[in-house]
């Protein structure tokens, strides 16, 4: 009996639940769906006003001294201590001794050869006085001015054929040139500064044995530096010697003024670039510094400059027409790292100033008021 009552109650509850659920479905069927508001993106725009855009070519490179000398020894000997230490950073004036190699032994052989020359000339003086009385005075004057401690003076000019045979036959001329050859080599035991500058590398120290052909160091002029830059071959006829160049450090905190000193006459077959050399002077510059250079190349008329991210791969840009995005075809005239110069964009055209994520032609947008970009 109890089981029948429980089943009856469950059946009634199921019928009531089904009735209530049916009424709920009917009520929701007639309820209006919620309206989702349409989102219109706000975009930053510019109004095109064509003008003349200067094209600036950006390049970079390291500074090197325009005047630099690699020091090598042509003789062998012990490096003698001088008035200044042979160390990197040491400054020398033009003509000052950079390196002096001990030449005492070689100097003695030079003096011996000079003495032999003097004796040879002195031995022919009696014959000159008897047979060549007209040339005797000049040879006597030569002997009077002959000083073993100075550079050997040039031989008197031989004026006649007989004098030439007589002087040459006694070995005077060959002895003279032998002495001059020894004196030239003696001069190589002293290396002097070819210009006022600074020593940047020193590979030997005082007291060491220097061998012939050994590299001793590097010497530069720190007053003028040059930077080698590579630019596209399309600017080969634009970049000229004497053009002004603005250089800056990587931090953009300092700028320097340079000048195009040389332009290579050939184009690199691998990179299709041409090399230009920029001269720059400044007391703050050092060899090896990395600088960026901006070269004034040309001016593009009736053009605008925009961010490169606004240019599509199809050579098109987005414009705004009646609150809708559209695209127009443009002609890029010059690309830089961040911008592009465009031609064929009509004046008054409203273009995007910043990229819009997910943009497409026909997209509804709201243009924000901005200043006109030239």
CSV table of C-alpha atoms in Angstrom, one decimal:
chain,number,residue,atom,x,y,z
A,1,UNK,CA,0.0,0.0,0.0
A,2,UNK,CA,2.8,2.4,0.9
A,3,UNK,CA,4.6,1.6,-2.4
A,4,UNK,CA,1.5,2.7,-4.4
A,5,UNK,CA,1.3,6.0,-2.5
A,6,UNK,CA,5.0,6.8,-3.1
A,7,UNK,CA,4.7,6.0,-6.9
A,8,UNK,CA,1.6,8.1,-7.1
A,9,UNK,CA,3.4,11.1,-5.5
A,10,UNK,CA,6.4,10.7,-7.8
A,11,UNK,CA,4.1,10.6,-10.9
A,12,UNK,CA,2.3,13.7,-9.8
A,13,UNK,CA,5.6,15.5,-9.2
A,14,UNK,CA,6.9,14.5,-12.6
A,15,UNK,CA,3.8,15.8,-14.3
A,16,UNK,CA,4.0,19.1,-12.4
A,17,UNK,CA,7.7,19.5,-13.2
A,18,UNK,CA,7.1,18.8,-16.9
A,19,UNK,CA,4.3,21.4,-17.0
A,20,UNK,CA,6.5,24.1,-15.3
A,21,UNK,CA,9.4,23.4,-17.7
A,22,UNK,CA,7.1,23.7,-20.7
A,23,UNK,CA,5.8,27.1,-19.5
A,24,UNK,CA,9.5,28.2,-19.0
A,25,UNK,CA,10.4,27.3,-22.6
A,26,UNK,CA,7.4,29.1,-24.0
A,27,UNK,CA,8.2,32.2,-22.0
A,28,UNK,CA,11.9,32.3,-23.2
A,29,UNK,CA,10.9,31.7,-26.8
A,30,UNK,CA,9.0,35.0,-26.9
A,31,UNK,CA,11.7,36.9,-25.0
A,32,UNK,CA,13.8,39.3,-27.4
A,33,UNK,CA,17.5,38.5,-27.9
A,34,UNK,CA,20.0,41.0,-26.3
A,35,UNK,CA,21.5,43.5,-28.8
A,36,UNK,CA,25.3,43.4,-28.9
A,37,UNK,CA,26.6,46.9,-29.4
A,38,UNK,CA,28.9,47.4,-32.4
A,39,UNK,CA,32.4,48.5,-31.6
A,40,UNK,CA,34.0,51.1,-33.9
A,41,UNK,CA,37.7,51.6,-33.5
A,42,UNK,CA,39.2,55.0,-33.1
A,43,UNK,CA,42.3,55.5,-35.4
A,44,UNK,CA,44.9,58.3,-35.5
A,45,UNK,CA,45.0,59.9,-39.0
A,46,UNK,CA,46.9,62.5,-40.9
A,47,UNK,CA,45.9,64.7,-43.8
A,48,UNK,CA,48.4,64.5,-46.6
A,49,UNK,CA,50.2,67.6,-47.7
A,50,UNK,CA,52.9,66.9,-50.3
A,51,UNK,CA,56.2,68.7,-50.0
A,52,UNK,CA,59.9,68.4,-50.8
A,53,UNK,CA,61.4,65.6,-48.6
A,54,UNK,CA,65.2,65.5,-48.2
A,55,UNK,CA,66.6,62.0,-48.5
A,56,UNK,CA,69.2,61.1,-45.9
A,57,UNK,CA,71.3,58.0,-46.2
A,58,UNK,CA,72.1,56.3,-42.9
A,59,UNK,CA,75.4,54.4,-42.6
A,60,UNK,CA,77.7,53.4,-39.8
A,61,UNK,CA,81.2,52.3,-39.2
A,62,UNK,CA,84.4,52.5,-37.1
A,63,UNK,CA,86.8,55.4,-37.1
A,64,UNK,CA,90.4,54.9,-38.3
A,65,UNK,CA,93.2,57.4,-38.3
A,66,UNK,CA,93.7,58.9,-41.7
A,67,UNK,CA,97.5,58.9,-41.2
A,68,UNK,CA,98.8,55.7,-39.6
A,69,UNK,CA,102.2,54.1,-39.9
A,70,UNK,CA,103.1,50.5,-39.0
A,71,UNK,CA,106.7,50.5,-37.7
A,72,UNK,CA,109.1,47.8,-38.9
A,73,UNK,CA,112.8,47.4,-38.4
A,74,UNK,CA,115.1,47.1,-41.4
A,75,UNK,CA,118.2,46.4,-39.3
A,76,UNK,CA,119.1,44.3,-36.3
A,77,UNK,CA,120.3,45.4,-32.9
A,78,UNK,CA,119.5,46.2,-29.3
A,79,UNK,CA,116.7,48.7,-28.6
A,80,UNK,CA,118.3,51.6,-26.8
A,81,UNK,CA,116.5,53.7,-24.2
A,82,UNK,CA,115.5,57.1,-25.5
A,83,UNK,CA,114.1,60.3,-24.0
A,84,UNK,CA,110.6,59.0,-24.1
A,85,UNK,CA,109.3,55.5,-23.3
A,86,UNK,CA,108.1,53.4,-26.2
A,87,UNK,CA,104.7,52.7,-24.8
A,88,UNK,CA,101.1,53.0,-26.1
A,89,UNK,CA,99.7,56.4,-25.6
A,90,UNK,CA,103.0,58.1,-25.7
A,91,UNK,CA,103.0,61.3,-27.9
A,92,UNK,CA,105.8,62.3,-30.2
A,93,UNK,CA,106.3,65.4,-32.3
A,94,UNK,CA,107.4,65.3,-35.9
A,95,UNK,CA,111.0,64.4,-36.2
A,96,UNK,CA,111.4,63.1,-32.7
A,97,UNK,CA,113.1,59.7,-32.2
A,98,UNK,CA,110.6,56.9,-31.8
A,99,UNK,CA,113.2,54.0,-31.7
A,100,UNK,CA,117.0,54.1,-31.6
A,101,UNK,CA,118.8,50.8,-32.2
A,102,UNK,CA,122.4,50.3,-31.0
A,103,UNK,CA,124.5,51.0,-34.1
A,104,UNK,CA,128.0,51.4,-32.5
A,105,UNK,CA,129.5,48.5,-34.5
A,106,UNK,CA,128.0,49.5,-37.8
A,107,UNK,CA,128.9,53.1,-37.1
A,108,UNK,CA,132.6,52.2,-36.9
A,109,UNK,CA,132.4,50.5,-40.3
A,110,UNK,CA,130.9,53.6,-41.8
A,111,UNK,CA,133.6,55.8,-40.3
A,112,UNK,CA,136.2,53.4,-41.7
A,113,UNK,CA,134.7,53.6,-45.2
A,114,UNK,CA,134.6,57.4,-45.0
A,115,UNK,CA,138.2,57.5,-43.9
A,116,UNK,CA,139.2,55.3,-46.8
A,117,UNK,CA,137.4,57.7,-49.2
A,118,UNK,CA,139.2,60.7,-47.7
A,119,UNK,CA,142.6,58.9,-48.0
A,120,UNK,CA,141.9,58.0,-51.6
A,121,UNK,CA,141.1,61.6,-52.5
A,122,UNK,CA,144.1,62.9,-50.6
A,123,UNK,CA,146.4,60.4,-52.5
A,124,UNK,CA,145.5,61.9,-55.9
A,125,UNK,CA,145.9,65.5,-54.9
A,126,UNK,CA,149.6,65.7,-55.9
A,127,UNK,CA,148.7,64.4,-59.4
A,128,UNK,CA,145.8,66.8,-59.7
A,129,UNK,CA,148.1,69.7,-58.8
A,130,UNK,CA,150.6,68.7,-61.6
A,131,UNK,CA,148.3,67.4,-64.4
A,132,UNK,CA,144.9,69.1,-63.6
A,133,UNK,CA,145.8,72.4,-62.2
A,134,UNK,CA,142.4,73.9,-63.3
A,135,UNK,CA,140.4,71.4,-61.2
A,136,UNK,CA,142.8,71.1,-58.3
A,137,UNK,CA,141.1,74.0,-56.2
A,138,UNK,CA,137.7,72.4,-56.1
A,139,UNK,CA,139.0,69.1,-54.9
A,140,UNK,CA,141.2,70.8,-52.3
A,141,UNK,CA,138.1,72.7,-51.1
A,142,UNK,CA,136.2,69.4,-50.9
A,143,UNK,CA,138.9,67.9,-48.7
A,144,UNK,CA,138.9,71.0,-46.5
A,145,UNK,CA,135.1,70.6,-45.9
A,146,UNK,CA,135.3,66.9,-45.4
A,147,UNK,CA,134.2,66.1,-41.8
A,148,UNK,CA,134.2,62.5,-40.6
A,149,UNK,CA,131.5,63.3,-38.0
A,150,UNK,CA,129.1,64.7,-40.6
A,151,UNK,CA,127.3,63.3,-43.6
A,152,UNK,CA,129.7,62.8,-46.6
A,153,UNK,CA,129.3,65.8,-48.9
A,154,UNK,CA,128.6,65.4,-52.6
A,155,UNK,CA,131.6,64.9,-54.8
A,156,UNK,CA,132.7,67.9,-56.9
A,157,UNK,CA,131.1,68.0,-60.4
A,158,UNK,CA,133.5,66.4,-62.9
A,159,UNK,CA,133.8,68.9,-65.8
A,160,UNK,CA,136.0,67.1,-68.4
A,161,UNK,CA,136.5,63.7,-69.9
A,162,UNK,CA,140.1,63.4,-68.8
A,163,UNK,CA,139.2,64.3,-65.2
A,164,UNK,CA,136.4,61.8,-65.3
A,165,UNK,CA,138.7,59.0,-66.4
A,166,UNK,CA,141.3,60.0,-63.8
A,167,UNK,CA,138.9,60.2,-60.9
A,168,UNK,CA,136.9,57.1,-61.8
A,169,UNK,CA,140.1,55.1,-62.5
A,170,UNK,CA,141.3,55.7,-59.0
A,171,UNK,CA,138.1,54.3,-57.5
A,172,UNK,CA,136.9,57.6,-56.0
A,173,UNK,CA,133.4,57.4,-57.4
A,174,UNK,CA,132.7,53.8,-56.3
A,175,UNK,CA,134.2,54.5,-52.9
A,176,UNK,CA,131.9,57.6,-52.5
A,177,UNK,CA,128.7,55.7,-53.4
A,178,UNK,CA,129.7,52.8,-51.1
A,179,UNK,CA,130.0,55.3,-48.3
A,180,UNK,CA,126.6,56.9,-49.1
A,181,UNK,CA,125.0,53.4,-49.1
A,182,UNK,CA,126.5,52.7,-45.7
A,183,UNK,CA,125.2,56.1,-44.4
A,184,UNK,CA,121.7,55.3,-45.7
A,185,UNK,CA,121.6,52.1,-43.8
A,186,UNK,CA,123.0,53.7,-40.7
A,187,UNK,CA,120.1,56.1,-40.7
A,188,UNK,CA,117.7,53.1,-40.4
A,189,UNK,CA,119.0,52.5,-36.9
A,190,UNK,CA,117.0,55.5,-35.9
A,191,UNK,CA,113.3,55.7,-36.6
A,192,UNK,CA,111.8,59.1,-36.2
A,193,UNK,CA,108.2,60.3,-36.1
A,194,UNK,CA,107.0,61.1,-39.7
A,195,UNK,CA,104.3,63.4,-38.2
A,196,UNK,CA,103.1,64.6,-34.8
A,197,UNK,CA,101.0,61.8,-33.3
A,198,UNK,CA,100.6,59.1,-30.7
A,199,UNK,CA,101.8,55.6,-30.4
A,200,UNK,CA,98.9,53.2,-30.3
A,201,UNK,CA,100.7,49.8,-30.3
A,202,UNK,CA,104.2,48.9,-28.9
A,203,UNK,CA,105.4,45.4,-29.5
A,204,UNK,CA,109.0,45.8,-28.2
A,205,UNK,CA,110.5,47.2,-25.1
A,206,UNK,CA,113.8,48.9,-24.3
A,207,UNK,CA,116.8,46.5,-24.1
A,208,UNK,CA,115.3,43.8,-26.3
A,209,UNK,CA,117.0,42.5,-29.4
A,210,UNK,CA,115.3,43.7,-32.6
A,211,UNK,CA,115.5,41.6,-35.7
A,212,UNK,CA,115.3,42.8,-39.3
A,213,UNK,CA,111.7,42.7,-40.6
A,214,UNK,CA,110.2,42.7,-37.1
A,215,UNK,CA,107.1,44.7,-36.5
A,216,UNK,CA,107.7,47.3,-33.7
A,217,UNK,CA,104.3,49.0,-33.3
A,218,UNK,CA,101.8,51.5,-34.8
A,219,UNK,CA,101.9,55.3,-34.9
A,220,UNK,CA,98.9,57.4,-35.8
A,221,UNK,CA,97.9,61.1,-36.2
A,222,UNK,CA,95.0,61.6,-33.8
A,223,UNK,CA,93.9,64.9,-35.3
A,224,UNK,CA,92.0,63.6,-38.4
A,225,UNK,CA,90.0,60.4,-38.6
A,226,UNK,CA,88.1,58.8,-41.4
A,227,UNK,CA,85.1,56.4,-41.6
A,228,UNK,CA,84.4,54.0,-44.4
A,229,UNK,CA,80.7,53.7,-45.3
A,230,UNK,CA,78.9,51.6,-47.9
A,231,UNK,CA,75.9,53.0,-49.7
A,232,UNK,CA,73.6,51.7,-52.4
A,233,UNK,CA,74.9,51.9,-56.0
A,234,UNK,CA,71.8,54.0,-56.9
A,235,UNK,CA,73.5,56.9,-55.1
A,236,UNK,CA,76.8,56.6,-56.9
A,237,UNK,CA,76.1,59.7,-59.0
A,238,UNK,CA,74.7,61.7,-56.1
A,239,UNK,CA,77.4,61.4,-53.4
A,240,UNK,CA,80.2,63.8,-54.2
A,241,UNK,CA,83.5,64.7,-52.6
A,242,UNK,CA,83.1,67.6,-50.3
A,243,UNK,CA,79.5,66.8,-49.2
A,244,UNK,CA,78.7,67.5,-45.6
A,245,UNK,CA,78.0,64.6,-43.3
A,246,UNK,CA,76.5,64.6,-39.8
A,247,UNK,CA,77.8,61.9,-37.5
A,248,UNK,CA,76.6,60.8,-34.1
A,249,UNK,CA,77.5,58.3,-31.4
A,250,UNK,CA,75.2,55.3,-30.6
A,251,UNK,CA,73.7,57.1,-27.6
A,252,UNK,CA,72.8,60.1,-29.8
A,253,UNK,CA,74.3,62.4,-27.2
A,254,UNK,CA,77.1,63.9,-29.4
A,255,UNK,CA,77.2,64.9,-33.0
A,256,UNK,CA,80.1,65.7,-35.2
A,257,UNK,CA,80.5,67.3,-38.6
A,258,UNK,CA,82.3,65.5,-41.3
A,259,UNK,CA,83.1,65.7,-45.0
A,260,UNK,CA,83.2,63.2,-47.8
A,261,UNK,CA,86.9,63.0,-48.7
A,262,UNK,CA,86.9,60.2,-51.2
A,263,UNK,CA,84.5,58.0,-53.2
A,264,UNK,CA,85.5,54.7,-54.6
A,265,UNK,CA,85.4,54.5,-58.3
A,266,UNK,CA,84.1,50.9,-58.4
A,267,UNK,CA,81.1,49.1,-57.1
A,268,UNK,CA,81.3,46.0,-54.9
A,269,UNK,CA,80.1,43.1,-57.1
A,270,UNK,CA,78.9,41.1,-54.1
A,271,UNK,CA,76.9,43.8,-52.2
A,272,UNK,CA,76.2,46.2,-55.1
A,273,UNK,CA,77.3,49.1,-52.9
A,274,UNK,CA,79.8,51.9,-53.3
A,275,UNK,CA,82.3,52.9,-50.7
A,276,UNK,CA,82.7,56.5,-49.5
A,277,UNK,CA,85.3,57.8,-47.0
A,278,UNK,CA,84.2,60.5,-44.5
A,279,UNK,CA,86.8,62.7,-42.8
A,280,UNK,CA,86.0,64.1,-39.3
A,281,UNK,CA,88.0,66.1,-36.8
A,282,UNK,CA,87.2,66.4,-33.1
A,283,UNK,CA,89.2,66.2,-29.9
A,284,UNK,CA,86.8,63.7,-28.3
A,285,UNK,CA,87.2,61.2,-31.1
A,286,UNK,CA,89.3,58.1,-30.8
A,287,UNK,CA,90.3,55.4,-33.2
A,288,UNK,CA,87.9,52.5,-33.2
A,289,UNK,CA,84.9,54.5,-32.1
A,290,UNK,CA,81.6,53.4,-33.7
A,291,UNK,CA,79.6,56.2,-35.3
A,292,UNK,CA,76.5,56.6,-37.4
A,293,UNK,CA,76.6,58.9,-40.4
A,294,UNK,CA,73.8,60.7,-42.2
A,295,UNK,CA,74.6,61.7,-45.7
A,296,UNK,CA,72.4,64.2,-47.6
A,297,UNK,CA,71.7,62.4,-50.9
A,298,UNK,CA,68.9,64.2,-52.7
A,299,UNK,CA,65.5,65.8,-52.4
A,300,UNK,CA,62.2,64.2,-53.5
A,301,UNK,CA,59.6,66.6,-54.6
A,302,UNK,CA,55.8,66.2,-54.1
A,303,UNK,CA,56.2,63.4,-51.6
A,304,UNK,CA,55.4,62.5,-48.0
A,305,UNK,CA,57.3,60.5,-45.4
A,306,UNK,CA,55.5,57.9,-43.2
A,307,UNK,CA,56.4,55.0,-40.9
A,308,UNK,CA,57.5,51.9,-42.8
A,309,UNK,CA,54.9,49.8,-40.8
A,310,UNK,CA,52.1,51.6,-42.6
A,311,UNK,CA,53.2,50.4,-46.0
A,312,UNK,CA,51.7,47.1,-47.0
A,313,UNK,CA,53.5,44.3,-48.9
A,314,UNK,CA,51.4,45.1,-51.9
A,315,UNK,CA,52.8,48.7,-52.1
A,316,UNK,CA,49.5,50.1,-50.7
A,317,UNK,CA,48.5,52.1,-47.7
A,318,UNK,CA,45.3,52.5,-45.8
A,319,UNK,CA,43.2,55.6,-46.2
A,320,UNK,CA,40.0,56.7,-44.5
A,321,UNK,CA,36.9,57.5,-46.7
A,322,UNK,CA,33.5,58.2,-45.2
A,323,UNK,CA,34.5,56.5,-41.9
A,324,UNK,CA,35.6,53.4,-43.7
A,325,UNK,CA,39.1,52.0,-44.4
A,326,UNK,CA,40.2,51.7,-48.0
A,327,UNK,CA,43.6,51.1,-49.7
A,328,UNK,CA,45.4,53.1,-52.4
A,329,UNK,CA,48.5,52.2,-54.4
A,330,UNK,CA,51.6,54.3,-53.8
A,331,UNK,CA,55.2,54.7,-55.2
A,332,UNK,CA,57.9,54.3,-52.6
A,333,UNK,CA,60.8,56.6,-53.5
A,334,UNK,CA,63.2,55.9,-50.6
A,335,UNK,CA,63.4,53.5,-47.7
A,336,UNK,CA,65.2,54.1,-44.4
A,337,UNK,CA,65.4,52.1,-41.3
A,338,UNK,CA,62.1,53.4,-39.9
A,339,UNK,CA,60.4,55.5,-42.6
A,340,UNK,CA,59.6,55.5,-46.3
A,341,UNK,CA,59.2,58.3,-48.7
A,342,UNK,CA,56.1,58.0,-50.9
A,343,UNK,CA,55.0,59.7,-54.1
A,344,UNK,CA,51.6,59.7,-55.9
A,345,UNK,CA,49.5,60.3,-52.7
A,346,UNK,CA,47.0,63.1,-53.5
A,347,UNK,CA,46.9,66.2,-51.3
A,348,UNK,CA,44.1,66.1,-48.7
A,349,UNK,CA,44.0,62.3,-48.5
A,350,UNK,CA,43.4,61.1,-45.0
A,351,UNK,CA,45.9,58.3,-44.1
A,352,UNK,CA,46.6,56.4,-40.9
A,353,UNK,CA,49.3,57.7,-38.7
A,354,UNK,CA,49.7,54.4,-36.7
A,355,UNK,CA,48.9,50.8,-37.7
A,356,UNK,CA,45.6,49.3,-36.8
A,357,UNK,CA,45.6,45.7,-35.7
A,358,UNK,CA,43.3,43.6,-37.8
A,359,UNK,CA,42.6,46.3,-40.3
A,360,UNK,CA,40.9,45.5,-43.6
A,361,UNK,CA,39.3,47.4,-46.5
A,362,UNK,CA,35.7,48.3,-45.6
A,363,UNK,CA,36.4,48.4,-41.8
A,364,UNK,CA,34.4,51.1,-40.1
A,365,UNK,CA,36.5,53.4,-38.0
A,366,UNK,CA,36.4,56.7,-36.2
A,367,UNK,CA,39.1,59.2,-37.2
A,368,UNK,CA,40.8,61.1,-34.4
A,369,UNK,CA,41.8,64.7,-35.1
A,370,UNK,CA,45.5,65.2,-35.5
A,371,UNK,CA,47.9,67.8,-36.9
A,372,UNK,CA,48.6,67.7,-40.7
A,373,UNK,CA,51.9,66.0,-41.5
A,374,UNK,CA,54.1,67.4,-44.2
